[in-house]
Amino acid sequence: MNISRIALAGGVAASTVLILAGTASAHVSVQPQGEAAKGGYAVINFKVPNERDDASTTKLEVNFPTDHPLASVMPQPVPGWKIDVTKSKLAKPLDMHGKKINEAVSKVTWTADGGKIEPGRFQQFPLSVGQLPEDADQLVFKAIQTYDNKEVVRWIEEPKDGAEEPESPAPVLKLTAAAEDAHGATAASGSGAADKDAAAKDKQTTASASSSSSDTTARVLGIVGIVIGVAGVAFGVLAGRRRTA
């Protein structure tokens, strides 16, 4: 009996933890496809779950950080959604690939155009972004989610390290260490490997040619020997006939 009660209590506790975890994680978030390395470019997805049982999400607004502006932001088309990209003038121009950039994307808005996020569903909104900052460990995007019943949820609270997750956390993109330019090293190692392969092939070709040459020589000598042998036999026969005569 005690064992059954303990098992029941444990099951209830585990269920409660799962329910609370599900509730805490059901907010707008952002994740990269692969890695988002400092100083590079990345494809990121804004994941938008529907938290309501009686309404559908019809709009998402994502505000971009002003302290680390991104000059290149390209949205991927999402069927059933209209996309608006808003740019703003920069107080300090960006230097990007040798060009001065005077404006950057400040907001991207997805508005339902035949589509919607129904209860119990989620939708991902992909963006290609760059160049990511080299002097930051993360980027915070403040998002606003609108439902078809006119309810607006603001995911704008910035999470703090060591503190509990806020009630309405803003999506945070974690940046990884800058990727080393391994292209040259890879090319060099690839070149070395290619040289080794070429050397091996040359060696094999030389060996094959040498073997082929040896075989040919042996065959020629064999044929010559046979010819000489036949000639010797014929000479012997003729000589024998002359003596008999």
Tab-separated table of C-alpha atoms in Angstrom:
chain	number	residue	atom	x	y	z
A	1	MET	CA	0.000	0.000	0.000
A	2	ASN	CA	2.775	2.420	0.957
A	3	ILE	CA	4.678	1.553	-2.210
A	4	SER	CA	1.574	2.270	-4.308
A	5	ARG	CA	1.073	5.636	-2.610
A	6	ILE	CA	4.715	6.575	-3.115
A	7	ALA	CA	4.528	5.607	-6.791
A	8	LEU	CA	1.305	7.597	-7.216
A	9	ALA	CA	2.822	10.646	-5.523
A	10	GLY	CA	5.937	10.364	-7.671
A	11	GLY	CA	3.830	10.167	-10.817
A	12	VAL	CA	1.816	13.238	-9.842
A	13	ALA	CA	5.003	15.175	-9.068
A	14	ALA	CA	6.600	14.182	-12.369
A	15	SER	CA	3.451	15.185	-14.257
A	16	THR	CA	3.407	18.543	-12.490
A	17	VAL	CA	7.046	19.171	-13.413
A	18	LEU	CA	6.353	18.308	-17.054
A	19	ILE	CA	3.299	20.576	-17.150
A	20	LEU	CA	5.225	23.485	-15.619
A	21	ALA	CA	8.182	22.907	-17.937
A	22	GLY	CA	5.850	22.875	-20.939
A	23	THR	CA	4.220	26.099	-19.799
A	24	ALA	CA	7.573	27.808	-19.206
A	25	SER	CA	8.941	26.832	-22.605
A	26	ALA	CA	5.826	27.788	-24.576
A	27	HIS	CA	6.995	31.193	-25.727
A	28	VAL	CA	8.483	32.770	-28.824
A	29	SER	CA	12.084	31.610	-29.198
A	30	VAL	CA	14.906	31.815	-31.721
A	31	GLN	CA	17.366	29.108	-32.751
A	32	PRO	CA	19.995	28.950	-35.501
A	33	GLN	CA	20.128	26.272	-38.161
A	34	GLY	CA	23.512	24.880	-37.246
A	35	GLU	CA	25.593	27.541	-35.516
A	36	ALA	CA	25.510	31.307	-35.255
A	37	ALA	CA	29.212	32.149	-35.145
A	38	LYS	CA	30.486	35.593	-34.249
A	39	GLY	CA	31.404	37.629	-37.309
A	40	GLY	CA	29.600	35.258	-39.660
A	41	TYR	CA	26.202	34.715	-41.213
A	42	ALA	CA	23.465	32.351	-40.080
A	43	VAL	CA	19.952	31.174	-40.815
A	44	ILE	CA	17.787	31.554	-37.731
A	45	ASN	CA	14.240	30.395	-37.003
A	46	PHE	CA	11.725	32.185	-34.818
A	47	LYS	CA	9.518	29.482	-33.322
A	48	VAL	CA	6.038	30.709	-32.395
A	49	PRO	CA	3.763	28.359	-30.435
A	50	ASN	CA	0.091	29.113	-29.881
A	51	GLU	CA	-0.568	29.326	-26.133
A	52	ARG	CA	-4.310	29.864	-26.374
A	53	ASP	CA	-7.064	27.262	-26.635
A	54	ASP	CA	-9.660	29.602	-28.145
A	55	ALA	CA	-7.648	31.889	-30.454
A	56	SER	CA	-5.148	31.716	-33.312
A	57	THR	CA	-1.948	33.700	-33.794
A	58	THR	CA	-2.202	36.011	-36.796
A	59	LYS	CA	0.779	38.327	-36.411
A	60	LEU	CA	4.388	38.328	-35.208
A	61	GLU	CA	6.636	41.376	-34.877
A	62	VAL	CA	10.340	40.885	-34.180
A	63	ASN	CA	12.387	43.923	-33.195
A	64	PHE	CA	16.116	43.807	-33.900
A	65	PRO	CA	18.771	44.946	-31.425
A	66	THR	CA	19.943	48.516	-31.947
A	67	ASP	CA	23.252	48.084	-30.108
A	68	HIS	CA	24.348	45.423	-32.635
A	69	PRO	CA	22.529	46.256	-35.895
A	70	LEU	CA	22.410	43.675	-38.670
A	71	ALA	CA	22.837	45.069	-42.168
A	72	SER	CA	21.771	41.900	-43.989
A	73	VAL	CA	18.392	40.380	-43.115
A	74	MET	CA	16.585	38.248	-45.699
A	75	PRO	CA	13.334	36.480	-44.796
A	76	GLN	CA	12.380	33.151	-46.310
A	77	PRO	CA	8.842	33.138	-47.746
A	78	VAL	CA	6.292	31.454	-45.488
A	79	PRO	CA	3.116	30.258	-47.232
A	80	GLY	CA	0.050	32.072	-45.923
A	81	TRP	CA	2.015	34.946	-44.389
A	82	LYS	CA	2.905	38.435	-45.629
A	83	ILE	CA	6.354	39.723	-44.654
A	84	ASP	CA	7.301	43.352	-44.070
A	85	VAL	CA	10.909	44.395	-43.452
A	86	THR	CA	11.435	47.769	-41.769
A	87	LYS	CA	14.776	49.562	-41.979
A	88	SER	CA	16.015	52.470	-39.898
A	89	LYS	CA	18.852	54.947	-40.327
A	90	LEU	CA	21.917	54.187	-38.239
A	91	ALA	CA	23.461	56.756	-35.927
A	92	LYS	CA	26.848	55.214	-36.728
A	93	PRO	CA	27.341	53.660	-40.190
A	94	LEU	CA	28.496	50.062	-40.449
A	95	ASP	CA	31.518	48.964	-42.464
A	96	MET	CA	30.516	45.837	-44.354
A	97	HIS	CA	32.729	44.280	-47.031
A	98	GLY	CA	34.408	47.615	-47.599
A	99	LYS	CA	31.118	49.508	-47.963
A	100	LYS	CA	29.509	51.980	-45.608
A	101	ILE	CA	26.011	50.893	-44.535
A	102	ASN	CA	23.834	53.775	-43.324
A	103	GLU	CA	20.719	51.789	-42.457
A	104	ALA	CA	19.855	48.400	-41.004
A	105	VAL	CA	16.785	46.282	-40.412
A	106	SER	CA	15.010	47.308	-37.222
A	107	LYS	CA	11.918	45.108	-37.447
A	108	VAL	CA	10.432	42.213	-39.385
A	109	THR	CA	6.666	41.627	-39.292
A	110	TRP	CA	4.784	38.503	-40.377
A	111	THR	CA	1.042	39.011	-40.871
A	112	ALA	CA	-1.394	36.214	-41.620
A	113	ASP	CA	-2.464	36.271	-45.259
A	114	GLY	CA	-4.577	33.163	-45.464
A	115	GLY	CA	-2.539	31.381	-42.815
A	116	LYS	CA	-2.621	31.330	-39.006
A	117	ILE	CA	-1.225	29.427	-36.043
A	118	GLU	CA	-4.110	27.467	-34.591
A	119	PRO	CA	-4.380	26.229	-30.980
A	120	GLY	CA	-2.013	23.367	-30.301
A	121	ARG	CA	0.214	24.283	-33.279
A	122	PHE	CA	3.413	26.248	-33.862
A	123	GLN	CA	5.026	27.975	-36.827
A	124	GLN	CA	8.636	28.758	-37.705
A	125	PHE	CA	9.693	31.967	-39.417
A	126	PRO	CA	13.202	31.705	-40.985
A	127	LEU	CA	15.619	34.557	-41.604
A	128	SER	CA	19.107	34.761	-43.063
A	129	VAL	CA	21.054	37.304	-40.994
A	130	GLY	CA	24.522	38.807	-40.825
A	131	GLN	CA	27.062	39.955	-40.308
A	132	LEU	CA	26.826	38.829	-36.679
A	133	PRO	CA	28.756	40.943	-34.150
A	134	GLU	CA	32.178	39.829	-32.969
A	135	ASP	CA	31.971	41.613	-29.610
A	136	ALA	CA	28.783	40.033	-28.240
A	137	ASP	CA	27.830	36.611	-26.865
A	138	GLN	CA	24.142	36.897	-27.677
A	139	LEU	CA	21.501	38.966	-29.439
A	140	VAL	CA	18.155	39.767	-27.858
A	141	PHE	CA	15.110	40.115	-30.126
A	142	LYS	CA	11.962	41.568	-28.597
A	143	ALA	CA	8.854	39.952	-30.101
A	144	ILE	CA	5.151	40.809	-30.091
A	145	GLN	CA	2.581	38.074	-30.729
A	146	THR	CA	-0.970	38.997	-31.749
A	147	TYR	CA	-4.036	36.733	-31.694
A	148	ASP	CA	-7.193	36.957	-33.776
A	149	ASN	CA	-9.177	37.925	-30.661
A	150	LYS	CA	-7.032	41.126	-30.500
A	151	GLU	CA	-4.964	39.842	-27.562
A	152	VAL	CA	-1.327	40.980	-27.670
A	153	VAL	CA	1.503	39.209	-25.855
A	154	ARG	CA	4.821	41.030	-25.523
A	155	TRP	CA	7.866	38.801	-25.294
A	156	ILE	CA	10.245	41.592	-24.333
A	157	GLU	CA	11.817	40.749	-20.963
A	158	GLU	CA	15.546	40.076	-21.235
A	159	PRO	CA	16.648	36.951	-19.316
A	160	LYS	CA	19.453	37.489	-16.811
A	161	ASP	CA	22.233	35.019	-16.058
A	162	GLY	CA	21.676	33.232	-12.763
A	163	ALA	CA	18.124	34.549	-12.411
A	164	GLU	CA	14.827	32.781	-12.949
A	165	GLU	CA	13.288	32.978	-16.394
A	166	PRO	CA	11.020	36.012	-16.647
A	167	GLU	CA	7.319	35.604	-17.256
A	168	SER	CA	7.541	36.957	-20.805
A	169	PRO	CA	11.128	36.305	-21.946
A	170	ALA	CA	12.432	37.820	-25.163
A	171	PRO	CA	13.944	35.465	-27.752
A	172	VAL	CA	17.723	35.230	-27.282
A	173	LEU	CA	20.147	34.074	-29.970
A	174	LYS	CA	23.317	32.590	-28.468
A	175	LEU	CA	26.456	33.248	-30.512
A	176	THR	CA	29.273	30.745	-30.754
A	177	ALA	CA	32.994	31.418	-31.059
A	178	ALA	CA	34.146	32.888	-34.341
A	179	ALA	CA	34.864	30.145	-36.844
A	180	GLU	CA	38.518	29.971	-37.859
A	181	ASP	CA	39.202	30.450	-41.541
A	182	ALA	CA	40.084	26.830	-42.168
A	183	HIS	CA	39.701	27.215	-45.927
A	184	GLY	CA	43.423	27.733	-46.474
A	185	ALA	CA	44.353	24.936	-44.077
A	186	THR	CA	41.831	22.655	-45.648
A	187	ALA	CA	43.075	23.562	-49.086
A	188	ALA	CA	46.661	22.995	-48.004
A	189	SER	CA	45.900	19.657	-46.411
A	190	GLY	CA	43.818	18.768	-49.419
A	191	SER	CA	46.693	19.759	-51.678
A	192	GLY	CA	49.092	17.670	-49.622
A	193	ALA	CA	46.753	14.725	-49.782
A	194	ALA	CA	46.396	15.245	-53.513
A	195	ASP	CA	50.191	15.350	-53.864
A	196	LYS	CA	50.498	12.129	-51.903
A	197	ASP	CA	47.827	10.506	-54.018
A	198	ALA	CA	49.533	11.733	-57.179
A	199	ALA	CA	52.892	10.426	-55.957
A	200	ALA	CA	51.350	7.097	-55.077
A	201	LYS	CA	49.719	6.921	-58.496
A	202	ASP	CA	52.996	7.851	-60.214
A	203	LYS	CA	54.788	5.200	-58.217
A	204	GLN	CA	52.113	2.679	-59.069
A	205	THR	CA	52.220	3.706	-62.726
A	206	THR	CA	56.019	3.451	-62.760
A	207	ALA	CA	55.869	0.051	-61.112
A	208	SER	CA	53.214	-1.065	-63.556
A	209	ALA	CA	55.264	0.240	-66.488
A	210	SER	CA	58.380	-1.459	-65.151
A	211	SER	CA	56.488	-4.683	-64.635
A	212	SER	CA	54.980	-4.401	-68.089
A	213	SER	CA	58.412	-3.706	-69.574
A	214	SER	CA	59.883	-6.710	-67.783
A	215	ASP	CA	57.064	-8.928	-69.007
A	216	THR	CA	57.559	-7.686	-72.571
A	217	THR	CA	61.315	-8.280	-72.419
A	218	ALA	CA	60.793	-11.777	-71.054
A	219	ARG	CA	58.321	-12.560	-73.796
A	220	VAL	CA	60.691	-11.256	-76.520
A	221	LEU	CA	63.582	-13.265	-75.123
A	222	GLY	CA	61.370	-16.315	-74.914
A	223	ILE	CA	60.328	-15.977	-78.536
A	224	VAL	CA	63.927	-15.383	-79.625
A	225	GLY	CA	64.980	-18.496	-77.729
A	226	ILE	CA	62.303	-20.552	-79.401
A	227	VAL	CA	63.311	-19.253	-82.835
A	228	ILE	CA	66.968	-20.036	-82.138
A	229	GLY	CA	66.009	-23.468	-80.874
A	230	VAL	CA	63.948	-24.230	-83.957
A	231	ALA	CA	66.760	-22.967	-86.207
A	232	GLY	CA	69.226	-25.183	-84.372
A	233	VAL	CA	67.042	-28.254	-84.772
A	234	ALA	CA	66.581	-27.528	-88.484
A	235	PHE	CA	70.334	-27.036	-88.941
A	236	GLY	CA	71.002	-30.311	-87.183
A	237	VAL	CA	68.580	-32.194	-89.402
A	238	LEU	CA	70.062	-30.745	-92.571
A	239	ALA	CA	73.583	-31.528	-91.422
A	240	GLY	CA	72.614	-35.117	-90.688
A	241	ARG	CA	71.128	-35.573	-94.149
A	242	ARG	CA	74.290	-34.260	-95.803
A	243	ARG	CA	76.487	-36.704	-93.930
A	244	THR	CA	74.198	-39.569	-94.884
A	245	ALA	CA	74.309	-38.548	-98.492
